[in-house]
Short mmCIF file of C-alpha atoms and ligand atoms in Angstrom, two decimals:
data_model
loop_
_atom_site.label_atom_id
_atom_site.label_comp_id
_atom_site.label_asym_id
_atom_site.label_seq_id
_atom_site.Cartn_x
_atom_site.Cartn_y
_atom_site.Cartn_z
CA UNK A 1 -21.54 -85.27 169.16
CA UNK A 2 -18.12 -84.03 169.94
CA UNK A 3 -16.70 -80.66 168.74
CA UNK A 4 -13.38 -79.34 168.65
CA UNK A 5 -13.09 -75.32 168.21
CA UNK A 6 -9.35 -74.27 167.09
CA UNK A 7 -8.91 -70.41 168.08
CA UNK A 8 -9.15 -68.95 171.97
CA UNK A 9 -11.09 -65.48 171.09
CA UNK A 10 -14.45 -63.75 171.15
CA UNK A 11 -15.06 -65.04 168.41
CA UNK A 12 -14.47 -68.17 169.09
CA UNK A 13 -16.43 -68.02 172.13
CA UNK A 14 -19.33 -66.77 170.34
CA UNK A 15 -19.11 -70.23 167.84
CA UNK A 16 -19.25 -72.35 170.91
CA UNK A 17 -22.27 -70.98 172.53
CA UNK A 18 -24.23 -70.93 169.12
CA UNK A 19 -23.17 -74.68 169.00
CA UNK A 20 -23.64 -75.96 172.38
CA UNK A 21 -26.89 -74.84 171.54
CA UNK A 22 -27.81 -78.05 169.75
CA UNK A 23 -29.08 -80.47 171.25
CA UNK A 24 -27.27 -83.56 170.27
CA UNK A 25 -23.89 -81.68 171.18
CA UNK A 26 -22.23 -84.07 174.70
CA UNK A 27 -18.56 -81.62 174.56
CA UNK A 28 -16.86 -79.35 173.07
CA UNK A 29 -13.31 -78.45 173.04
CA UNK A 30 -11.65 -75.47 172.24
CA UNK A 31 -8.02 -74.81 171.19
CA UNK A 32 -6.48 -72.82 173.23
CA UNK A 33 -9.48 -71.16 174.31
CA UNK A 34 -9.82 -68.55 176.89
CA UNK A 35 -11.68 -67.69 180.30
CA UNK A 36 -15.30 -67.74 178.93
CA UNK A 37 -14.88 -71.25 177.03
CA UNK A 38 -13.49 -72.80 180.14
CA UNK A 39 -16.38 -72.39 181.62
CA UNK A 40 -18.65 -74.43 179.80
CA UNK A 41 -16.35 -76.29 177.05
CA UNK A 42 -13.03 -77.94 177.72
CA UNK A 43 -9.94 -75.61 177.04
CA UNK A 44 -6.79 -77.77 175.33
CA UNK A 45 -3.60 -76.31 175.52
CA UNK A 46 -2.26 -76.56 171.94
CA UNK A 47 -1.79 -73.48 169.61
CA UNK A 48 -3.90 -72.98 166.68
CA UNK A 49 -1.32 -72.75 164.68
CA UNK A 50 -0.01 -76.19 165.91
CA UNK A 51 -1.20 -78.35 162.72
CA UNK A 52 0.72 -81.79 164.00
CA UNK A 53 -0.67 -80.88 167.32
CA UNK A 54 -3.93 -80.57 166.41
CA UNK A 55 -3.65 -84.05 164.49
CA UNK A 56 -2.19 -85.90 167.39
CA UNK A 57 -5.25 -84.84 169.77
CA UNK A 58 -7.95 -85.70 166.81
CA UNK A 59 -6.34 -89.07 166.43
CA UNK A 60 -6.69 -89.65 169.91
CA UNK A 61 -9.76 -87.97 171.48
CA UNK A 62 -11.50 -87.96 168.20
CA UNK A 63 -14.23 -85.39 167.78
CA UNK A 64 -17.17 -86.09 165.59
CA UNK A 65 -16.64 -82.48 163.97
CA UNK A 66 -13.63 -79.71 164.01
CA UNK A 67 -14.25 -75.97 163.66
CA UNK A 68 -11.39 -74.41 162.02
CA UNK A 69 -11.97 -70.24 162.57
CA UNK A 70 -8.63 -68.13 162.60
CA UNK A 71 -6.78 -67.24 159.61
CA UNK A 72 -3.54 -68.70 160.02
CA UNK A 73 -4.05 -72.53 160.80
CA UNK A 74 -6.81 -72.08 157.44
CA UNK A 75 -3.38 -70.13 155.53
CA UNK A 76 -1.72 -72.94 156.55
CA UNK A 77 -4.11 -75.96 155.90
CA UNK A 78 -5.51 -77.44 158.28
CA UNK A 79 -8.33 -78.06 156.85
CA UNK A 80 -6.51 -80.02 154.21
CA UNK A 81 -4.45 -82.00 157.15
CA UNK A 82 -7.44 -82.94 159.00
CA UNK A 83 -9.56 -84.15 156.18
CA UNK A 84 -6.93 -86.45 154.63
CA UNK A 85 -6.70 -88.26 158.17
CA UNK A 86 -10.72 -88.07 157.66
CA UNK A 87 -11.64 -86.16 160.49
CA UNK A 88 -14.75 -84.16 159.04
CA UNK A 89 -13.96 -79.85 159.28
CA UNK A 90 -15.30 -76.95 158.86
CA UNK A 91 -13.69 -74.43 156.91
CA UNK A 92 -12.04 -73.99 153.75
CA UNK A 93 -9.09 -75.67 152.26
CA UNK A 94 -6.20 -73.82 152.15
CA UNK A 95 -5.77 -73.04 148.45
CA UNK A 96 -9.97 -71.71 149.18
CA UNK A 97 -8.37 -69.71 151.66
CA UNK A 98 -5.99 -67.81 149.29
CA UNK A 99 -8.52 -65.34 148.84
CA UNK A 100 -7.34 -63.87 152.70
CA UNK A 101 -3.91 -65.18 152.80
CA UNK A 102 -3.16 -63.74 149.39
CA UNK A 103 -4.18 -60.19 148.93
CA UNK A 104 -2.20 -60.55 145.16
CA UNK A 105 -4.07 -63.65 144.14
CA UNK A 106 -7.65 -62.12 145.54
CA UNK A 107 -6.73 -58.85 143.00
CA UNK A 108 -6.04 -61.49 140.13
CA UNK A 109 -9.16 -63.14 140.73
CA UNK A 110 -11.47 -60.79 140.94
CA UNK A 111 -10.70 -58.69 137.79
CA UNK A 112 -10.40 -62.38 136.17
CA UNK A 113 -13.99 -62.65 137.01
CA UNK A 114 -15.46 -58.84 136.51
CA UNK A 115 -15.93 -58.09 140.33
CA UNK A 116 -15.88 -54.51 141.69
CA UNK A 117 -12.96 -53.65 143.64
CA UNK A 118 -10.54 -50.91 143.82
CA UNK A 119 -7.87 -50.05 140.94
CA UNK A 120 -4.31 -51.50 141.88
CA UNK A 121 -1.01 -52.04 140.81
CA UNK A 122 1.41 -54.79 141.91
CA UNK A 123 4.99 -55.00 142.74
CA UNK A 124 6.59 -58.35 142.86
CA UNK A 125 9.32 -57.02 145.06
CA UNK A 126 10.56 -54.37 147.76
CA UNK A 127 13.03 -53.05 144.78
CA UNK A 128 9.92 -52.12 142.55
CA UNK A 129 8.01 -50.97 145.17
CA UNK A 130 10.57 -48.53 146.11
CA UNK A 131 10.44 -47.76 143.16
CA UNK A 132 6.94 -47.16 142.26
CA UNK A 133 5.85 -45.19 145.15
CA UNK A 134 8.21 -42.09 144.06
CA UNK A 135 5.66 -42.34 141.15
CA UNK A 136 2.68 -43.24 141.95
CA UNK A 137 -0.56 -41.55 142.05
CA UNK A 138 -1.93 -39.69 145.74
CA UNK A 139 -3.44 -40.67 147.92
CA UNK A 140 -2.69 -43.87 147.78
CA UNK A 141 -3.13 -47.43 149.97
CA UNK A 142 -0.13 -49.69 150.22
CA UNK A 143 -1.19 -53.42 151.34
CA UNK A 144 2.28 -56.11 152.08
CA UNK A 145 0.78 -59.66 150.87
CA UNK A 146 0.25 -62.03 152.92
CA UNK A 147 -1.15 -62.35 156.26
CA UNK A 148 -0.96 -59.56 158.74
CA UNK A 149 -3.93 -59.08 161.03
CA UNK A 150 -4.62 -55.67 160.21
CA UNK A 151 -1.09 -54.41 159.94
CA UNK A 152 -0.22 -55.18 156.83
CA UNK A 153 -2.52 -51.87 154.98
CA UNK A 154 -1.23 -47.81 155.61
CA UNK A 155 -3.31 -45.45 154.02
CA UNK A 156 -1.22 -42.78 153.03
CA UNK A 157 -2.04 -39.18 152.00
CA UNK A 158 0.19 -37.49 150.91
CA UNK A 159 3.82 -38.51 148.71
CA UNK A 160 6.03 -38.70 152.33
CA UNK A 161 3.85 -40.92 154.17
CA UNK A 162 3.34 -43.58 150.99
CA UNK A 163 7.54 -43.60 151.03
CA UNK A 164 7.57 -44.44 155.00
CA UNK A 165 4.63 -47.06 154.34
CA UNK A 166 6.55 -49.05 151.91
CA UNK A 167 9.78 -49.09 153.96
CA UNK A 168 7.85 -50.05 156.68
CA UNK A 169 5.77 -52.57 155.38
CA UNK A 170 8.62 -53.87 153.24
CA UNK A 171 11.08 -53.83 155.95
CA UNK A 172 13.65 -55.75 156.09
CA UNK A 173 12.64 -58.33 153.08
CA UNK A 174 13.47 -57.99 149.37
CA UNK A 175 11.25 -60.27 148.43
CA UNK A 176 7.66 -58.49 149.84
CA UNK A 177 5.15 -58.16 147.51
CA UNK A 178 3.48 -54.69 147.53
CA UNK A 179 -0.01 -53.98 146.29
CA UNK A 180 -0.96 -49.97 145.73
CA UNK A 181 -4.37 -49.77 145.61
CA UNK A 182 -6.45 -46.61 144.69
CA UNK A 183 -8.04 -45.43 147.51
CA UNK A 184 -11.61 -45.52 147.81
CA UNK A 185 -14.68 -43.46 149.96
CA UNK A 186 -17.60 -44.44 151.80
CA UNK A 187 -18.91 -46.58 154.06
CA UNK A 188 -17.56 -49.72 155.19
CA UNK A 189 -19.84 -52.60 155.87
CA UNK A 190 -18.38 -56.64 156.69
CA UNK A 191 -21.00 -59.01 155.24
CA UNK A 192 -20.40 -62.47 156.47
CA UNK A 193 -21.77 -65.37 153.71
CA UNK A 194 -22.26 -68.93 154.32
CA UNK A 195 -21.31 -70.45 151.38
CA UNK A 196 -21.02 -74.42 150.32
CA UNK A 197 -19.14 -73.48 147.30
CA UNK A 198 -22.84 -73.12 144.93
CA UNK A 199 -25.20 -71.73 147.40
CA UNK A 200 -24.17 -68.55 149.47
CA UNK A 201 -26.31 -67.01 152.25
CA UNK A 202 -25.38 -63.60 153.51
CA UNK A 203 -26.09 -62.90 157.28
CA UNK A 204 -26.85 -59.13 157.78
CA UNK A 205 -23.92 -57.02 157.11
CA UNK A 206 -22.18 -55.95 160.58
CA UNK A 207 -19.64 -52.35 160.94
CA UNK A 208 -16.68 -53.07 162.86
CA UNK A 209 -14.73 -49.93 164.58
CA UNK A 210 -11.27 -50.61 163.75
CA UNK A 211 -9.54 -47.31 165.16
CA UNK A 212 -9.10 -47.57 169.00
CA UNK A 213 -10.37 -44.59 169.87
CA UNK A 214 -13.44 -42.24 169.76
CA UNK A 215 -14.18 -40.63 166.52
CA UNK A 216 -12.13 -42.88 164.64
CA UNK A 217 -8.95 -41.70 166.06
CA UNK A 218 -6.52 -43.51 167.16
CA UNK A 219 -4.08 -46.85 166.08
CA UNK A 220 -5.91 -49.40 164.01
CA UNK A 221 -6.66 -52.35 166.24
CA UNK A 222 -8.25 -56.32 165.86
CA UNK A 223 -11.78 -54.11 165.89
CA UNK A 224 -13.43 -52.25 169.35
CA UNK A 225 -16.67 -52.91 168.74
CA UNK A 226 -19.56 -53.52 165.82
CA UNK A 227 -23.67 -53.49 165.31
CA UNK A 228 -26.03 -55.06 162.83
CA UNK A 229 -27.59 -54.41 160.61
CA UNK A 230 -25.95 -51.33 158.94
CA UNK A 231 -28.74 -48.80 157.52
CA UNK A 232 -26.24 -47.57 154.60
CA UNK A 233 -26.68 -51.30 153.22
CA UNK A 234 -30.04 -51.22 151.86
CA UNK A 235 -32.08 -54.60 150.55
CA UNK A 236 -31.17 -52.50 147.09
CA UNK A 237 -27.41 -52.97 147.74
CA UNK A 238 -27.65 -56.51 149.20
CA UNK A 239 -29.15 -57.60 146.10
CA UNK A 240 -26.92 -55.35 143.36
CA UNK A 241 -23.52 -57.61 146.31
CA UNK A 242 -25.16 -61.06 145.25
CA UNK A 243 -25.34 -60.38 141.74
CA UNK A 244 -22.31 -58.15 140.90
CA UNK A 245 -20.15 -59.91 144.34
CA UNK A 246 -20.85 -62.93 146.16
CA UNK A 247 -21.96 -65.10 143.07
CA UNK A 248 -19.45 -64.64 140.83
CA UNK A 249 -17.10 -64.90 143.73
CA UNK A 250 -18.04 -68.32 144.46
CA UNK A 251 -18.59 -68.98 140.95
CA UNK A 252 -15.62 -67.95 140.26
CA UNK A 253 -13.70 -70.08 143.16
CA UNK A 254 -15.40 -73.15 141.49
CA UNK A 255 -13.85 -71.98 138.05
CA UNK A 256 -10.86 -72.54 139.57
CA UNK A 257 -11.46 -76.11 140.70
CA UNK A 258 -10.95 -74.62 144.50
CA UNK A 259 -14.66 -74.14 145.39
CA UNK A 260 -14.96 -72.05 148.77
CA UNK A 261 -16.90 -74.36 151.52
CA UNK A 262 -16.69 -72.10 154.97
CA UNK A 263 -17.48 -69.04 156.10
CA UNK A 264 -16.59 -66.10 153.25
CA UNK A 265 -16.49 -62.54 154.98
CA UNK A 266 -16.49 -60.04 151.93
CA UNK A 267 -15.71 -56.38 153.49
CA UNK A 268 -16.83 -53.60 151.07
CA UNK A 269 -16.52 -50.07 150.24
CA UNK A 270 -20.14 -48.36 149.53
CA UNK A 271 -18.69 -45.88 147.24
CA UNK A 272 -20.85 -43.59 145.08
CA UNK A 273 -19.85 -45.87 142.13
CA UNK A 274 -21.61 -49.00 144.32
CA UNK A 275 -19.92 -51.63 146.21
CA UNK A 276 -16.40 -52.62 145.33
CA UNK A 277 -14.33 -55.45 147.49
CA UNK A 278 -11.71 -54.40 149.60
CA UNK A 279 -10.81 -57.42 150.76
CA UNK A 280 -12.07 -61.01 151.23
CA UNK A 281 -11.42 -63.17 154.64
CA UNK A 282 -11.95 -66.48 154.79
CA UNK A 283 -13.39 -67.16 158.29
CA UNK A 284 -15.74 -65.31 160.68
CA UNK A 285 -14.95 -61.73 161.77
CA UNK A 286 -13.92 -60.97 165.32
CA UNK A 287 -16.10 -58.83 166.23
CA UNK A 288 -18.37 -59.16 163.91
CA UNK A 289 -19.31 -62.74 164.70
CA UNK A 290 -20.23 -61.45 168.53
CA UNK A 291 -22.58 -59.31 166.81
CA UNK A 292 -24.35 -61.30 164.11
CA UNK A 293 -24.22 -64.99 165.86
CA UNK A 294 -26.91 -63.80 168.08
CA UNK A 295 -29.39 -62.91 165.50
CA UNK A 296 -29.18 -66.39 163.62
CA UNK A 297 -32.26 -68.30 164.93
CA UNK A 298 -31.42 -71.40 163.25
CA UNK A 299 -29.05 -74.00 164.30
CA UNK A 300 -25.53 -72.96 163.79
CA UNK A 301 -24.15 -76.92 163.84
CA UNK A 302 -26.51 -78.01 161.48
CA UNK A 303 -25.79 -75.46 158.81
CA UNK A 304 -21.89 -76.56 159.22
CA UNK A 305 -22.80 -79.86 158.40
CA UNK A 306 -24.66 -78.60 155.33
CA UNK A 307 -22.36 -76.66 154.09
CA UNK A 308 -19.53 -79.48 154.37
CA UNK A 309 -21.99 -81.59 153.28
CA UNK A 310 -22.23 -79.48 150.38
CA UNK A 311 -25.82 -78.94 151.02
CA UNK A 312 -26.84 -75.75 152.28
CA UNK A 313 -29.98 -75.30 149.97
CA UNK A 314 -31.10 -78.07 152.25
CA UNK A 315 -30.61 -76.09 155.30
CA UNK A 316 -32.29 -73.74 157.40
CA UNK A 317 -30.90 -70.27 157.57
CA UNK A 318 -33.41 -67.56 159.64
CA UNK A 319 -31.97 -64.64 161.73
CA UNK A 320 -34.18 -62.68 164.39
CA UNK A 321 -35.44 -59.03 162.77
CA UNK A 322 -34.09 -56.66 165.31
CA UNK A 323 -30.56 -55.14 166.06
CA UNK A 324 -27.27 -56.07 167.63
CA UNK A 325 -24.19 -54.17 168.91
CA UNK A 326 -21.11 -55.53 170.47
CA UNK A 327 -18.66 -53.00 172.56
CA UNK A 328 -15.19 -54.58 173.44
CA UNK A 329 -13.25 -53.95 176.94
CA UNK A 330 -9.54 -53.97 176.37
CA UNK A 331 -6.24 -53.50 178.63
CA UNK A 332 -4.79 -49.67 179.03
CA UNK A 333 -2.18 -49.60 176.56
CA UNK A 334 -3.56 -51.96 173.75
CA UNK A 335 -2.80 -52.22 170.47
CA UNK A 336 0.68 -51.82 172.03
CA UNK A 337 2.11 -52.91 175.09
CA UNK A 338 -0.38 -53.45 177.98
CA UNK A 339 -0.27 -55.52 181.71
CA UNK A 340 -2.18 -59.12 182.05
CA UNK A 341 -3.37 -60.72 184.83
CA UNK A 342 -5.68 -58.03 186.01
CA UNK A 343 -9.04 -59.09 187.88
CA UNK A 344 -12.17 -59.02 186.11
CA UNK A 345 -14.87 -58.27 188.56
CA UNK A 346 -18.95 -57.36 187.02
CA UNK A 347 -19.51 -60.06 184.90
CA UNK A 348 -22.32 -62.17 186.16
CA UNK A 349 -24.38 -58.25 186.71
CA UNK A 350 -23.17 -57.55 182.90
CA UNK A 351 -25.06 -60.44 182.06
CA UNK A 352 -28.38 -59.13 182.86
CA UNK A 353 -28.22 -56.81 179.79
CA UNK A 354 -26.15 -58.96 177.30
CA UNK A 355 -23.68 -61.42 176.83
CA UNK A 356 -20.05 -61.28 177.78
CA UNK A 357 -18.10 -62.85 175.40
CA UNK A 358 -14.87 -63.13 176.82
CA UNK A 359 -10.95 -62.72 174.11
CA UNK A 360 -8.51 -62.20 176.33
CA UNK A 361 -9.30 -63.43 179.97
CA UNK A 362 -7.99 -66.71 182.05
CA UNK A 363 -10.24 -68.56 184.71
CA UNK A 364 -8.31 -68.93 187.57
CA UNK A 365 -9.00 -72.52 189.58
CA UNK A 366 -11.60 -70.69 192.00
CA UNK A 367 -13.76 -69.73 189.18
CA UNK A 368 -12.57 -65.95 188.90
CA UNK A 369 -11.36 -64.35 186.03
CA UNK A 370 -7.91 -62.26 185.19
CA UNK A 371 -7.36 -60.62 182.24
CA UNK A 372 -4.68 -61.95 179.64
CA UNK A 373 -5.12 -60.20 176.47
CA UNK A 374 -5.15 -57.09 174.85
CA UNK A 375 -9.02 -57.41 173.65
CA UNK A 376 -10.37 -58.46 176.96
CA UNK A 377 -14.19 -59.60 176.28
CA UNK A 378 -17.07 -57.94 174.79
CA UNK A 379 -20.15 -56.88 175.89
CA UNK A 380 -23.08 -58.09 173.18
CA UNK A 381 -26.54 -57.29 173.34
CA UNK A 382 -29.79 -57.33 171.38
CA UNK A 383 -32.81 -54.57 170.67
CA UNK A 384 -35.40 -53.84 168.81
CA UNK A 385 -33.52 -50.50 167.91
CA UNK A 386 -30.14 -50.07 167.47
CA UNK A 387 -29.80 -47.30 170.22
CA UNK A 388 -31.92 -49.88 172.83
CA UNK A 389 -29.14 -52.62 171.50
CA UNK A 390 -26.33 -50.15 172.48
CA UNK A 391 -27.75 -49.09 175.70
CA UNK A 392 -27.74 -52.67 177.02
CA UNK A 393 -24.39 -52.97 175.59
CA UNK A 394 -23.17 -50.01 177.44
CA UNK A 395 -25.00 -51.21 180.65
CA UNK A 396 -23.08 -54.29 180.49
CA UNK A 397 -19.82 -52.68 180.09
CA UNK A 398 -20.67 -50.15 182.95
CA UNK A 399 -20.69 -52.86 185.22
CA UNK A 400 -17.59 -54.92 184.61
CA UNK A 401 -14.29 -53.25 186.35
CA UNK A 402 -10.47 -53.95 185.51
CA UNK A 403 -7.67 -52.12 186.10
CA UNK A 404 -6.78 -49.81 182.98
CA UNK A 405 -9.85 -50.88 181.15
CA UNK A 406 -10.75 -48.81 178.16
CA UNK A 407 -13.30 -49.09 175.29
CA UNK A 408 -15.25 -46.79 172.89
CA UNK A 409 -17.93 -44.97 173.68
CA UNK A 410 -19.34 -44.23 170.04
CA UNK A 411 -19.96 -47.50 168.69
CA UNK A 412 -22.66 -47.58 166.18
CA UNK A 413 -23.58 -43.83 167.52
CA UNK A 414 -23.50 -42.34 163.64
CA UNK A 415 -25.82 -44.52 162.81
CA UNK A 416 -28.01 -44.68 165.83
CA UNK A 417 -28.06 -40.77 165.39
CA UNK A 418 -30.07 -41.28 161.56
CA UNK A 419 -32.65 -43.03 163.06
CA UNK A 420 -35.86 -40.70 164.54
CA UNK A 421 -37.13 -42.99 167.36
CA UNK A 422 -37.68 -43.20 171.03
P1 AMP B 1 -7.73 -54.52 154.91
O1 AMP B 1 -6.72 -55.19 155.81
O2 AMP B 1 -7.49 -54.76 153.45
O3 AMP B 1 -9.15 -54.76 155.36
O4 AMP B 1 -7.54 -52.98 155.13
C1 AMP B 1 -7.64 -52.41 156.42
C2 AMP B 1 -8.40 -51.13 156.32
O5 AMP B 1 -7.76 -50.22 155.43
C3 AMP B 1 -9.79 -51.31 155.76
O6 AMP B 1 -10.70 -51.68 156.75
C4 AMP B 1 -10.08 -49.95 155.16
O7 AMP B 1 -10.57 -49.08 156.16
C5 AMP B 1 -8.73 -49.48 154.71
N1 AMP B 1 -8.59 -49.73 153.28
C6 AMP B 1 -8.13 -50.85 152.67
N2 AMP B 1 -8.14 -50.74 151.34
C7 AMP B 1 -8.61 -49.50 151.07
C8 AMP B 1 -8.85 -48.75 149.86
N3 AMP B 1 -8.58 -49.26 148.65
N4 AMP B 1 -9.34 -47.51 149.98
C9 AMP B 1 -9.59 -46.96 151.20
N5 AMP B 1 -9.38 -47.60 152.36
C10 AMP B 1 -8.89 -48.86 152.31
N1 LIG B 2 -13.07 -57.52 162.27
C1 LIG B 2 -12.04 -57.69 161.33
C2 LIG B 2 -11.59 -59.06 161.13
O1 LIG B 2 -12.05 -60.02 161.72
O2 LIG B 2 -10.72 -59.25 160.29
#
């Protein structure tokens, strides 16, 4: 069987080595890739983003399957464009995918269909926006619609910062929609489903570290690091999410007559009044995926081909019982401005205590690596605690070495710190 991957990060680096896994797989290409897939897949140089691109190589190298993970190409329907020429996919259609690419339309639908989430109010425009925030309540969370990888939210706390957010986020275009959204407390947990559209299977929920720095501090970034499972979501929780969450979600999709056949990422809010949705993506998380991948025991390919086949009940869906943490390496300077083309030098000793899962990085023709990205790779490992998961993580990153490399040092530590053991 022949795969094509569109997307070139760590989390798309994590998909391939859960797939290459299987047996019957001969290749596997990946669009654009990076470092670590040119190493075992082959790398094609088209965007992801690059629908007619993507076409034109299908229709001429045709894979046997094609693994659609960003946001954008799904936004912008590839899915859709790839199935019509029949080439089979993986991953939702786009008007599925309006639950990420709209945050509007994901508010609509969910109190169409009764599902927790937090208390908002929408503007159509930047005029009533501008308009609204002199008025409304604080502290408040402003959210542009559409897609915006994580830059498109400001939580604002007090009157002065909610008027900067909306200029900001509004800038420049009358038209952007504005969501204000109460703001809600507690912990924040990413549970990734697998979902055919009737049957949904959670994996165990993952915490990403958004912030770039220690302690939370710091610009919001793509995510620094994450572990599974997260104590705060209890097998009490995960079963109050499938009733009062994830079913009626797809449920409700189906409703709709745009059933949800993918990957559904629901990221909730633990608040003291229970879970509530704070948003829905329509893909894997990045990197969450680095962190949960490696606990499913089953066969990644063949539960794509179940779900597309619109048979998951059918298919096998185990993950290992012990604990995973992820800790990402990026370049001095990132979110903002940083240098590429550094050399990476550590890796093969970092793989003693985990796997590298490389974002950012370029092999070079003698087999070396550079940097090229702001997230550079990320160091995953496995335990059967979360603090022995995080020490091998840490071990890992101790050994790899580029210039102006940063990361966090506290990933999963709060919750590490609640459990009494070794
Ligand atoms: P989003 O892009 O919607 O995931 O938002 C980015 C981040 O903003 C989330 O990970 C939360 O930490 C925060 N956030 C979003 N919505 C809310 C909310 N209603 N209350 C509190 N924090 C929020
Ligand atoms: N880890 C956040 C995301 O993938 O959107």
């Amino acid at each position: 069987m022949k795969i094509l991957i569109i997307g070139g990060g760590g989390r798309e680096h994590a998909v391939a080595k859960a797939l290459v896994k299987n047996v019957a797989v001969e290749k596997i290409w990946v669009a654009p890739g990076n470092g670590g897939t040119a190493a075992f897949c082959e790398n094609v140089d088209i965007a992801a983003t690059d629908l007619q691109g993507i076409l034109a190589f299908c229709l001429e190298h045709h894979p046997d399957f094609v693994v659609v993970t960003p946001d954008d190409p799904l936004a912008l329907g590839m899915v859709d464009l790839l199935e019509e020429n029949d080439i089979a996919c993986f991953g939702p259609t786009r008007a599925a995918a309006r639950l990420e690419w709209s945050k509007g339309y994901a508010k609509e639908f969910m109190q169409k269909y009764n599902i927790p989430t937090a208390q908002c109010h929408l503007c159509e425009d930047a005029r009533a926006a501008k308009a609204y925030v002199k008025k409304c309540p604080i502290p408040i969370v402003l959210k542009a619609d559409g897609l915006a990888q994580g830059k498109g939210v400001v939580v604002a706390q007090t009157r002065e910062e909610a008027v900067a957010a909306q200029a900001q986020l509004s800038y420049g275009k009358p038209d952007q929609a504005m969501l204000f959204e109460e703001m809600l407390t507690g912990p924040e947990v990413s549970v990734l489903c697998f979902t055919d559209g009737k049957t949904i299977i959670p994996m165990p929920a993952a915490q990403d570290h958004k912030r770039a720095y220690d302690g939370d501090k710091g610009p919001n970034t793509g995510g620094m690091g994450a572990y599974s499972p997260v104590s705060a979501y209890t097998p009490a929780l995960a079963e109050r999410c499938m009733e009062e969450i994830f079913l009626p979600t797809i449920r409700g999709m189906e409703a709709e007559g745009t059933p949800f056949k993918g990957i559904l990422y629901f990221s909730l809010m633990l608040t003291a009044d229970g879970p509530k949705v704070i948003e829905y993506n329509a893909r894997f998380g990045d990197p969450e995926t680095q962190v949960v991948l490696p606990l499913l025991s089953s066969d990644l390919l063949n539960i794509m081909i179940a779900i597309r086949a619109g048979k998951l009940d059918r298919a096998k869906v185990k993950f290992q019982d012990c604990y995973s943490a992820c800790v990402v390496m990026s370049s001095g300077g990132y979110p903002s401005a940083y240098e590429k083309g550094k050399p990476i030098t550590g890796l093969e000793e970092a793989a003693r205590f985990g796997t590298v899962y490389h974002a950012g990085t370029k092999r070079l023709p003698d087999g070396s690596f550079v940097t090229s990205g702001g997230r550079v790779l990320c160091v995953s490992s496995t335990g059967r605690s979360l603090r022995q998961a995080l020490r091998n993580c840490y071990r890992g990153v101790d050994t790899i070495k580029f210039e102006g490399a940063f990361y966090r040092k506290d990933i999963g530590s709060k919750d590490a710190a609640l459990v009494k053991e070794d």
